[in-house]
Structures are given as structure tokens and as C-alpha cells.
Tab-separated table of C-alpha atoms in Angstrom:
chain	number	residue	atom	x	y	z
A	1	UNK	CA	0.127	11.021	4.309
A	2	UNK	CA	-1.747	14.676	3.817
A	3	UNK	CA	-2.256	16.909	0.334
A	4	UNK	CA	0.649	19.188	1.166
A	5	UNK	CA	3.128	15.933	1.738
A	6	UNK	CA	1.797	14.562	-1.730
A	7	UNK	CA	2.098	17.650	-3.394
A	8	UNK	CA	5.791	18.041	-2.471
A	9	UNK	CA	6.450	14.834	-4.015
A	10	UNK	CA	4.977	15.975	-7.034
A	11	UNK	CA	6.776	18.942	-7.585
A	12	UNK	CA	10.130	17.039	-6.810
A	13	UNK	CA	9.170	14.268	-9.547
A	14	UNK	CA	8.321	16.991	-12.004
A	15	UNK	CA	11.918	18.330	-12.250
A	16	UNK	CA	12.567	14.881	-13.175
A	17	UNK	CA	9.654	13.453	-15.323
A	18	UNK	CA	11.702	14.865	-18.645
A	19	UNK	CA	14.096	12.669	-17.591
A	20	UNK	CA	12.347	9.637	-18.772
A	21	UNK	CA	11.071	10.293	-21.600
A	22	UNK	CA	14.615	9.061	-23.999
A	23	UNK	CA	14.212	5.899	-21.645
A	24	UNK	CA	10.380	5.685	-22.049
A	25	UNK	CA	10.402	5.828	-25.818
A	26	UNK	CA	12.802	3.168	-26.370
A	27	UNK	CA	11.197	0.861	-24.295
A	28	UNK	CA	7.991	1.688	-25.711
A	29	UNK	CA	9.544	0.786	-28.952
A	30	UNK	CA	10.233	-2.843	-27.369
A	31	UNK	CA	6.772	-3.218	-26.460
A	32	UNK	CA	5.294	-2.314	-29.363
A	33	UNK	CA	7.160	-4.585	-31.147
A	34	UNK	CA	6.737	-7.062	-29.147
A	35	UNK	CA	2.962	-6.845	-29.007
A	36	UNK	CA	2.754	-6.085	-32.578
A	37	UNK	CA	4.655	-9.662	-33.042
A	38	UNK	CA	2.703	-11.656	-30.906
A	39	UNK	CA	-0.794	-10.689	-32.020
A	40	UNK	CA	-3.866	-13.094	-31.309
A	41	UNK	CA	-3.748	-14.553	-34.430
A	42	UNK	CA	0.219	-15.270	-33.607
A	43	UNK	CA	-0.674	-16.744	-30.321
A	44	UNK	CA	-3.090	-19.062	-31.712
A	45	UNK	CA	-0.214	-20.369	-33.687
A	46	UNK	CA	2.185	-20.333	-31.463
A	47	UNK	CA	4.186	-23.799	-30.628
A	48	UNK	CA	5.499	-24.412	-27.228
A	49	UNK	CA	9.394	-23.541	-28.192
A	50	UNK	CA	8.261	-20.444	-29.603
A	51	UNK	CA	6.528	-20.011	-26.047
A	52	UNK	CA	9.025	-21.458	-23.271
A	53	UNK	CA	11.942	-20.094	-21.621
A	54	UNK	CA	15.263	-22.329	-21.482
A	55	UNK	CA	16.002	-23.115	-25.279
A	56	UNK	CA	15.355	-20.449	-27.594
A	57	UNK	CA	16.070	-16.747	-26.668
A	58	UNK	CA	13.407	-14.896	-28.957
A	59	UNK	CA	10.433	-16.615	-27.222
A	60	UNK	CA	7.234	-15.116	-25.515
A	61	UNK	CA	8.498	-15.816	-22.362
A	62	UNK	CA	12.431	-14.954	-22.659
A	63	UNK	CA	11.438	-11.544	-24.023
A	64	UNK	CA	8.551	-10.338	-22.123
A	65	UNK	CA	10.754	-11.779	-18.816
A	66	UNK	CA	14.415	-10.073	-20.299
A	67	UNK	CA	14.102	-7.938	-22.782
A	68	UNK	CA	10.759	-5.870	-21.370
A	69	UNK	CA	12.379	-6.094	-17.522
A	70	UNK	CA	13.187	-2.068	-17.828
A	71	UNK	CA	9.171	-1.765	-18.043
A	72	UNK	CA	8.685	-4.142	-15.056
A	73	UNK	CA	10.864	-6.787	-13.440
A	74	UNK	CA	9.540	-10.163	-12.899
A	75	UNK	CA	12.716	-11.979	-12.224
A	76	UNK	CA	13.222	-13.144	-8.660
A	77	UNK	CA	10.878	-16.901	-8.573
A	78	UNK	CA	11.185	-19.296	-10.969
A	79	UNK	CA	10.026	-20.224	-14.896
A	80	UNK	CA	7.673	-21.951	-13.013
A	81	UNK	CA	5.367	-18.817	-13.058
A	82	UNK	CA	5.157	-19.237	-16.905
A	83	UNK	CA	3.450	-22.680	-16.475
A	84	UNK	CA	5.697	-24.491	-18.408
A	85	UNK	CA	9.341	-24.454	-19.265
A	86	UNK	CA	12.547	-26.581	-20.450
A	87	UNK	CA	15.460	-27.344	-17.901
A	88	UNK	CA	16.080	-28.016	-14.496
A	89	UNK	CA	14.212	-28.181	-11.470
A	90	UNK	CA	15.491	-28.282	-8.263
A	91	UNK	CA	17.996	-31.247	-7.236
A	92	UNK	CA	16.553	-32.949	-10.414
A	93	UNK	CA	19.271	-31.477	-13.079
A	94	UNK	CA	17.509	-32.714	-16.221
A	95	UNK	CA	16.981	-30.722	-19.177
A	96	UNK	CA	13.661	-31.581	-19.646
A	97	UNK	CA	10.295	-29.821	-20.403
A	98	UNK	CA	8.577	-28.843	-16.987
A	99	UNK	CA	5.067	-27.646	-15.752
A	100	UNK	CA	2.561	-26.994	-13.474
A	101	UNK	CA	-0.054	-29.314	-12.498
A	102	UNK	CA	-2.840	-27.011	-12.629
A	103	UNK	CA	-2.698	-26.828	-16.555
A	104	UNK	CA	-2.482	-30.494	-17.638
A	105	UNK	CA	-1.279	-33.623	-17.267
A	106	UNK	CA	1.342	-33.406	-20.157
A	107	UNK	CA	3.737	-30.352	-21.311
A	108	UNK	CA	1.923	-29.919	-24.364
A	109	UNK	CA	-1.325	-30.000	-23.119
A	110	UNK	CA	-0.029	-27.818	-20.746
A	111	UNK	CA	0.898	-25.523	-23.039
A	112	UNK	CA	-2.060	-25.448	-25.226
A	113	UNK	CA	-4.152	-24.644	-21.600
A	114	UNK	CA	-1.632	-21.754	-20.903
A	115	UNK	CA	-1.409	-20.374	-24.575
A	116	UNK	CA	-5.877	-20.371	-24.175
A	117	UNK	CA	-5.448	-18.670	-21.067
A	118	UNK	CA	-3.341	-16.146	-22.450
A	119	UNK	CA	-5.417	-15.459	-25.176
A	120	UNK	CA	-8.216	-14.776	-22.817
A	121	UNK	CA	-6.297	-12.711	-20.738
A	122	UNK	CA	-5.304	-10.041	-23.182
A	123	UNK	CA	-9.252	-10.440	-24.077
A	124	UNK	CA	-10.389	-9.770	-20.766
A	125	UNK	CA	-7.685	-7.344	-20.385
A	126	UNK	CA	-9.294	-5.339	-23.221
A	127	UNK	CA	-12.955	-5.228	-21.835
A	128	UNK	CA	-11.373	-4.425	-17.979
A	129	UNK	CA	-13.148	-7.383	-16.855
A	130	UNK	CA	-11.573	-7.962	-13.152
A	131	UNK	CA	-13.132	-10.774	-12.026
A	132	UNK	CA	-12.414	-13.030	-15.095
A	133	UNK	CA	-8.885	-11.329	-15.010
A	134	UNK	CA	-8.841	-12.889	-11.782
A	135	UNK	CA	-9.942	-16.305	-12.235
A	136	UNK	CA	-7.769	-16.846	-15.030
A	137	UNK	CA	-4.945	-19.480	-14.038
A	138	UNK	CA	-1.659	-17.335	-14.921
A	139	UNK	CA	0.431	-16.654	-12.219
A	140	UNK	CA	-0.113	-13.396	-10.771
A	141	UNK	CA	3.093	-12.041	-11.669
A	142	UNK	CA	3.131	-12.698	-15.254
A	143	UNK	CA	-0.566	-11.969	-15.436
A	144	UNK	CA	0.263	-8.575	-14.632
A	145	UNK	CA	3.262	-8.004	-17.151
A	146	UNK	CA	1.105	-9.092	-19.902
A	147	UNK	CA	-1.729	-6.550	-18.986
A	148	UNK	CA	0.706	-4.055	-18.470
A	149	UNK	CA	2.647	-4.944	-21.978
A	150	UNK	CA	-0.177	-5.163	-24.168
A	151	UNK	CA	-2.175	-2.202	-22.487
A	152	UNK	CA	-0.128	0.287	-21.233
A	153	UNK	CA	-2.353	2.783	-20.478
A	154	UNK	CA	-4.471	0.594	-18.105
A	155	UNK	CA	-2.195	-1.373	-15.998
A	156	UNK	CA	0.282	-0.946	-13.806
A	157	UNK	CA	3.471	-1.944	-14.188
A	158	UNK	CA	4.549	-3.165	-10.448
A	159	UNK	CA	3.904	-6.775	-10.122
A	160	UNK	CA	5.036	-7.608	-6.967
A	161	UNK	CA	2.595	-8.008	-4.025
A	162	UNK	CA	5.228	-6.822	-1.524
A	163	UNK	CA	5.525	-3.889	-3.652
A	164	UNK	CA	1.804	-3.109	-4.068
A	165	UNK	CA	1.527	-3.380	-0.496
A	166	UNK	CA	4.464	-1.187	0.237
A	167	UNK	CA	2.884	1.773	-2.122
A	168	UNK	CA	-0.444	1.147	-1.162
A	169	UNK	CA	0.638	1.695	2.676
A	170	UNK	CA	2.431	4.997	1.706
A	171	UNK	CA	0.062	6.415	-0.092
A	172	UNK	CA	-2.331	5.858	2.344
A	173	UNK	CA	-5.103	4.024	0.514
A	174	UNK	CA	-7.432	1.054	1.962
A	175	UNK	CA	-7.771	-2.082	0.411
A	176	UNK	CA	-9.197	-5.032	1.690
A	177	UNK	CA	-8.604	-7.512	-1.142
A	178	UNK	CA	-5.339	-9.622	-1.510
A	179	UNK	CA	-5.206	-9.933	-5.172
A	180	UNK	CA	-2.296	-8.340	-6.677
A	181	UNK	CA	-4.976	-7.499	-9.640
A	182	UNK	CA	-7.178	-5.338	-6.983
A	183	UNK	CA	-3.651	-3.756	-5.824
A	184	UNK	CA	-2.599	-2.979	-8.923
A	185	UNK	CA	-6.330	-0.824	-9.573
A	186	UNK	CA	-6.459	0.922	-6.181
A	187	UNK	CA	-3.069	2.431	-7.268
A	188	UNK	CA	-4.110	3.156	-10.722
A	189	UNK	CA	-7.101	4.923	-9.707
A	190	UNK	CA	-5.729	6.792	-6.965
A	191	UNK	CA	-3.600	8.014	-10.006
A	192	UNK	CA	-6.336	8.875	-12.471
A	193	UNK	CA	-8.336	10.499	-9.596
A	194	UNK	CA	-5.230	13.278	-9.313
A	195	UNK	CA	-5.908	16.008	-11.535
A	196	UNK	CA	-1.662	16.128	-12.232
A	197	UNK	CA	-0.750	12.896	-12.286
A	198	UNK	CA	-3.534	11.440	-14.592
A	199	UNK	CA	-1.811	13.479	-17.034
A	200	UNK	CA	1.375	11.189	-16.877
A	201	UNK	CA	2.027	7.806	-18.245
A	202	UNK	CA	1.157	4.946	-16.005
A	203	UNK	CA	5.003	4.082	-16.406
A	204	UNK	CA	6.074	7.574	-15.517
A	205	UNK	CA	3.691	6.939	-12.736
A	206	UNK	CA	5.307	3.886	-11.300
A	207	UNK	CA	9.054	5.852	-11.903
A	208	UNK	CA	7.452	8.507	-9.313
A	209	UNK	CA	6.195	5.943	-6.468
A	210	UNK	CA	9.855	4.321	-6.974
A	211	UNK	CA	11.507	7.881	-6.398
A	212	UNK	CA	9.562	8.946	-3.568
A	213	UNK	CA	9.031	5.543	-1.851
A	214	UNK	CA	12.005	3.669	-2.859
A	215	UNK	CA	11.271	-0.328	-2.881
A	216	UNK	CA	10.321	-2.253	0.710
A	217	UNK	CA	13.416	-3.399	2.507
A	218	UNK	CA	13.793	-7.365	1.969
A	219	UNK	CA	15.630	-9.082	5.174
A	220	UNK	CA	18.589	-9.630	3.345
A	221	UNK	CA	18.802	-6.056	2.637
A	222	UNK	CA	18.057	-5.400	5.824
A	223	UNK	CA	20.782	-7.283	7.391
A	224	UNK	CA	23.398	-5.872	5.288
A	225	UNK	CA	22.531	-2.503	7.028
A	226	UNK	CA	25.365	-2.118	9.784
A	227	UNK	CA	23.749	-2.834	13.378
A	228	UNK	CA	24.274	0.793	14.892
A	229	UNK	CA	21.784	2.087	11.745
A	230	UNK	CA	19.194	-0.238	11.375
A	231	UNK	CA	17.162	1.467	14.573
A	232	UNK	CA	16.999	4.641	11.759
A	233	UNK	CA	15.426	1.795	9.232
A	234	UNK	CA	11.534	3.134	8.410
A	235	UNK	CA	9.268	0.272	9.889
A	236	UNK	CA	7.480	-2.096	7.811
A	237	UNK	CA	3.965	-2.268	8.523
A	238	UNK	CA	1.961	-5.412	7.287
A	239	UNK	CA	-0.528	-4.777	4.616
A	240	UNK	CA	-3.496	-3.561	5.952
A	241	UNK	CA	-5.885	-6.108	4.126
A	242	UNK	CA	-4.554	-8.681	7.229
A	243	UNK	CA	-4.802	-6.128	9.947
A	244	UNK	CA	-7.580	-7.325	13.011
A	245	UNK	CA	-8.914	-4.560	15.114
A	246	UNK	CA	-9.737	-5.142	18.628
A	247	UNK	CA	-12.148	-2.402	20.416
A	248	UNK	CA	-10.782	-2.355	24.230
A	249	UNK	CA	-12.171	-0.568	27.177
A	250	UNK	CA	-9.470	-0.321	29.807
A	251	UNK	CA	-9.463	1.470	33.101
A	252	UNK	CA	-7.374	4.244	33.938
A	253	UNK	CA	-5.400	3.470	37.040
A	254	UNK	CA	-3.341	5.960	39.516
A	255	UNK	CA	0.441	6.282	38.532
A	256	UNK	CA	3.097	5.010	40.401
A	257	UNK	CA	6.013	6.856	41.246
A	258	UNK	CA	8.233	5.322	38.843
A	259	UNK	CA	5.717	5.589	35.889
A	260	UNK	CA	5.362	9.206	36.266
A	261	UNK	CA	9.116	9.872	36.659
A	262	UNK	CA	9.112	7.590	33.411
A	263	UNK	CA	6.729	10.120	31.580
A	264	UNK	CA	8.584	13.182	32.890
A	265	UNK	CA	12.100	12.007	31.447
A	266	UNK	CA	10.181	11.036	28.176
A	267	UNK	CA	10.586	7.450	28.380
A	268	UNK	CA	7.073	6.670	26.239
A	269	UNK	CA	7.460	9.755	23.968
A	270	UNK	CA	7.312	8.571	20.578
A	271	UNK	CA	7.365	11.636	19.233
A	272	UNK	CA	11.142	11.843	18.306
A	273	UNK	CA	11.153	8.636	16.522
A	274	UNK	CA	11.465	8.487	12.740
A	275	UNK	CA	8.885	6.663	12.313
A	276	UNK	CA	5.925	8.128	14.578
A	277	UNK	CA	4.426	9.110	11.496
A	278	UNK	CA	4.318	6.001	9.844
A	279	UNK	CA	2.546	4.866	13.044
A	280	UNK	CA	0.062	8.126	13.187
A	281	UNK	CA	-0.859	7.739	9.407
A	282	UNK	CA	-1.500	3.943	10.098
A	283	UNK	CA	-3.114	4.551	12.697
A	284	UNK	CA	-5.803	7.256	11.131
A	285	UNK	CA	-5.816	4.548	7.985
A	286	UNK	CA	-7.266	1.845	10.275
A	287	UNK	CA	-10.075	4.655	12.019
A	288	UNK	CA	-10.999	5.709	8.706
A	289	UNK	CA	-11.397	2.213	7.597
A	290	UNK	CA	-13.205	0.791	10.663
A	291	UNK	CA	-15.703	3.628	10.642
A	292	UNK	CA	-16.605	3.091	7.342
A	293	UNK	CA	-17.193	-0.435	8.052
A	294	UNK	CA	-19.281	0.808	11.170
A	295	UNK	CA	-21.816	3.004	9.273
A	296	UNK	CA	-22.247	0.469	6.524
A	297	UNK	CA	-24.670	-1.008	9.043
A	298	UNK	CA	-26.453	2.295	9.529
A	299	UNK	CA	-29.477	0.757	7.093
A	300	UNK	CA	-31.162	3.743	5.216
A	301	UNK	CA	-28.451	6.483	6.275
A	302	UNK	CA	-25.820	6.184	3.629
A	303	UNK	CA	-22.740	7.788	5.429
A	304	UNK	CA	-20.220	5.833	4.100
A	305	UNK	CA	-18.736	8.188	1.318
A	306	UNK	CA	-19.619	10.855	3.752
A	307	UNK	CA	-17.156	9.829	6.197
A	308	UNK	CA	-13.766	12.042	5.507
A	309	UNK	CA	-10.236	12.207	6.816
A	310	UNK	CA	-9.953	15.965	7.646
A	311	UNK	CA	-6.296	16.094	8.203
A	312	UNK	CA	-5.256	15.154	4.755
A	313	UNK	CA	-6.484	18.459	3.527
A	314	UNK	CA	-6.762	20.872	6.935
A	315	UNK	CA	-3.823	20.528	9.400
A	316	UNK	CA	-5.626	23.209	11.707
A	317	UNK	CA	-9.169	21.904	11.946
A	318	UNK	CA	-8.163	19.988	15.331
A	319	UNK	CA	-9.309	16.978	14.337
A	320	UNK	CA	-8.452	14.129	11.939
A	321	UNK	CA	-11.697	12.312	10.908
A	322	UNK	CA	-15.424	13.236	10.413
A	323	UNK	CA	-17.769	10.313	10.755
A	324	UNK	CA	-21.358	9.581	12.218
A	325	UNK	CA	-22.838	8.057	15.320
A	326	UNK	CA	-25.715	5.801	14.579
A	327	UNK	CA	-28.733	8.532	14.403
A	328	UNK	CA	-26.095	10.288	11.846
A	329	UNK	CA	-24.877	12.731	14.241
A	330	UNK	CA	-21.631	13.989	13.429
A	331	UNK	CA	-18.491	12.845	15.418
A	332	UNK	CA	-15.355	14.493	15.388
A	333	UNK	CA	-12.240	11.981	15.815
A	334	UNK	CA	-8.773	12.728	17.061
A	335	UNK	CA	-6.662	9.651	16.255
A	336	UNK	CA	-3.439	8.610	18.632
A	337	UNK	CA	-1.623	6.017	17.595
A	338	UNK	CA	1.786	4.193	19.272
A	339	UNK	CA	3.574	0.989	19.304
A	340	UNK	CA	3.066	0.240	22.663
A	341	UNK	CA	0.434	-2.201	24.621
A	342	UNK	CA	-2.528	-1.004	25.908
A	343	UNK	CA	-1.359	-0.643	29.205
A	344	UNK	CA	1.015	2.042	28.834
A	345	UNK	CA	-0.576	5.493	27.325
A	346	UNK	CA	1.309	8.721	26.135
A	347	UNK	CA	0.546	10.916	23.620
A	348	UNK	CA	0.617	14.626	22.633
A	349	UNK	CA	-2.369	16.824	22.245
A	350	UNK	CA	-1.902	20.345	20.902
A	351	UNK	CA	-3.708	23.481	22.139
A	352	UNK	CA	-6.020	23.383	19.351
A	353	UNK	CA	-6.952	19.703	19.887
A	354	UNK	CA	-7.520	20.684	23.723
A	355	UNK	CA	-9.615	23.715	22.989
A	356	UNK	CA	-11.800	21.676	20.141
A	357	UNK	CA	-12.445	18.709	22.643
A	358	UNK	CA	-14.093	21.593	24.925
A	359	UNK	CA	-16.411	22.950	22.242
A	360	UNK	CA	-17.136	20.145	20.215
A	361	UNK	CA	-19.715	17.940	21.691
A	362	UNK	CA	-18.922	14.971	19.970
A	363	UNK	CA	-15.050	14.827	20.356
A	364	UNK	CA	-13.626	11.537	20.613
A	365	UNK	CA	-10.379	10.225	20.978
A	366	UNK	CA	-9.315	7.191	19.514
A	367	UNK	CA	-6.127	5.768	20.668
A	368	UNK	CA	-4.424	2.727	18.615
A	369	UNK	CA	-2.373	0.477	20.409
A	370	UNK	CA	0.423	-1.834	18.804
A	371	UNK	CA	-0.634	0.448	15.504
A	372	UNK	CA	2.164	-1.437	13.741
A	373	UNK	CA	1.085	-4.747	14.338
A	374	UNK	CA	-1.394	-7.158	13.000
A	375	UNK	CA	-3.883	-6.885	15.855
A	376	UNK	CA	-4.186	-3.343	17.134
A	377	UNK	CA	-6.448	-2.533	20.050
A	378	UNK	CA	-8.339	0.512	19.857
A	379	UNK	CA	-9.470	2.571	22.795
A	380	UNK	CA	-12.698	4.579	21.688
A	381	UNK	CA	-13.075	7.307	24.630
A	382	UNK	CA	-14.872	10.541	24.778
A	383	UNK	CA	-12.063	13.478	25.201
A	384	UNK	CA	-13.824	15.634	27.725
A	385	UNK	CA	-14.014	12.151	29.662
A	386	UNK	CA	-10.374	11.364	29.554
A	387	UNK	CA	-9.255	14.813	30.024
A	388	UNK	CA	-10.958	15.189	32.815
A	389	UNK	CA	-10.076	12.402	34.650
A	390	UNK	CA	-7.993	12.600	38.126
A	391	UNK	CA	-5.720	9.943	37.289
A	392	UNK	CA	-4.011	11.204	33.965
A	393	UNK	CA	-1.011	13.053	33.944
A	394	UNK	CA	-0.809	16.083	31.919
A	395	UNK	CA	2.579	18.374	31.008
A	396	UNK	CA	3.016	21.436	29.435
A	397	UNK	CA	5.626	20.236	26.558
A	398	UNK	CA	5.671	23.364	24.341
A	399	UNK	CA	5.871	27.151	24.285
A	400	UNK	CA	5.601	29.355	21.552
A	401	UNK	CA	7.664	32.615	21.574
A	402	UNK	CA	6.486	35.975	20.129
A	403	UNK	CA	8.425	38.694	19.656
A	404	UNK	CA	8.350	42.203	17.567
A	405	UNK	CA	11.416	43.064	16.798
A	406	UNK	CA	13.005	46.180	15.080
């Protein structure tokens, strides 16, 4: 996502942001009541029936899940996420205390350990001790909800890993962790590093994310879409921390007559696809991540923080990423991404990119094949070597019309 694209989304949201003020005020009142009632002192004295879901209405678990649902949804998973609850489980319809075995061997022992874990979590949350937070045995969604309720200016009120992955992808952020709390921190850091968004409450920021990017489509929702519209749905990409890239060095071979016809008729052209931008952004992010990992190996050069994704701020630079080689020399990278396998290559190069490839000595094309997959393949080639190869097919595809009128 470019800076201009992000600014457009922020401008659209600013028109709606005031609409959330009253909603936030009411919810924050409920949140404050909850926190003021369930103090550390109260939690230390809490009984199992004051905690669990399945018996009373005004318990810790019921209030945090239902009364404060609009603060952040943790429905969708069973009550075992609370560690202990009262009710049935699966085919066993008997109404009894049930608990997660990691907390103990009896319901009472489990509850006491859960209560201690919640108190520890609140204390670690105050200190922003992320290592201790991650080690805490409370389930991830419940853990995230507790932290967000007690510290609404520190922790994101989005808890589902699939939603966090969705927004990390849409915002073009690099993540290497599978931990929900790390994913939340990456998104919050993005907010706080933006001069405008840092003035928003986290509640407003989460509304911005859902307003701008919607929630990720699940299989059930996607299956309900009429068949004739399914091809227009946005592609779902795997979380970037699960991607394993492979660099390849293919040979260019001569086109057959049929392949030349396919290219001329646009069979391989992905530019008309709604998802071309999504694939392009993912490809750039993969190369940015790869280049940062590469320069870490160049000892004593300290280049990692000098790598820049130029395309975010300058559409006319003629390349996407500024990186470095093992000698500290600048290299200029233009990324081309496709869903196609590495046997098929077809991409658009602008006149600006074409000219820059001729004047910049270290100008490289990084072709990302199967960019939507968990195992993309990357071909790194010097642009002049590819463009001067007599086995490639170059076709003019655009013309600019200029006229002076009166």
C-alpha cells in the first residue's frame, strides 16, 4: 500500500470518525465499570462461581464476553477458552464444572491457577512485558481481551489471529511471529508511528481497519456468494510469517508459435485482474523481507534499516526497493509478481522503468512467481540482461495521447 492510498483511506475515515464518539463513550463506561469492579483486590478474592460462564450472568467471563462484546468479539470458540466453565461438552450433556488440563487436575485447582494467571497478566500488561505476556497460559483471544479492557490505550481490541493476519497483509507490514500478541503490537506500532492515527483512540483505529479493509472472508461466507461473482472476490493470502521463498535461476527458451499468440491475445496478462494489486503488494513485501534478511549477513555494514520501499512514497522513481549488495553498493529493485508458475512469464514494464534500467548500473528485476502461495519462487536477474535477450518477446502495450486544445 502506498502512502497516498493510506492517506485516502484516512481521509474517508475522518469523515466518519465523529460518528463513533457516542458509541465509544457508552462502551468505555461499561469497560470502566468492569475494571473498577474487578480490581486486583477483587480478583484475589474471586470465587469460581463469580468467574465462570454457565451459571450466573454477572460473572467475570460473561461480562467480558457478552456485556463488552462490542469492545472486541471473542465469540466463536467454546467456553474452554476461559480455562474453566460450567456446562456440557460435546456429546456429554451433563452440567458440570469443566476445565483445561493445563491448569490443573480438578476444577478448583484449575480455577485458582487461572485466577493467578489473570492477575499476573494484568500486572505484566501494565509493564508491557511482552515475553511474560506470551508465556502466560491464558488462551490467546481471552488474553487479548483482558489486556485491551484493562489497558485500552496500549493493546489492540482485535483478537482473532485470522483478522490480525488480514490487517497485517492489507497494511503491508512485515511479521515473523505466530504469536497474536506480537501481531497486535506490530499493528499498534504502525498506528503510533503515523502522525495522524496516533491521535486516534485504539477503538477508533480498529473501526478504521474494519471500515477500510472489512473482515477476512471465511469459507462459509465465500461459499454463500453466487458462483458468477466468486471470481471477483479478493484473493486471500497466507500469513507472511508462513511463507518460504525459493530463489531460482531458470533458462529462457524460444517461444513456440502458440505461446506467442497467447501473449499477443492477453492470455497471460494479469493486469486486468482485481487481484493484481494484491499480488503486486505481496511480491514487494516478500522481496523487502528477503533483502532485509540478506543484508543481516553482511557483518559490520549495518544496512538493514537503510533498505527502503521507495514505491510507498514515490510512484515515479522507476523502481520499487532500494537495497544493497555485499560490498554496501546500492542496488535498485523493480518487483514483478504473478500467480503463474515459473514456466510462464509476462509482465508490464513502464517507459520510466525501462529507461531507469538502462542508466542505473545495479538495476535488477525480481520476478516473484506463485506470489499468492506459501512457497513462491523468485528469479533475480539484471534488467539489461533480460531485456537484451533475443529470446524474449517485447510488445508495446500503451500509448499516451497529448494535444493542445482551444
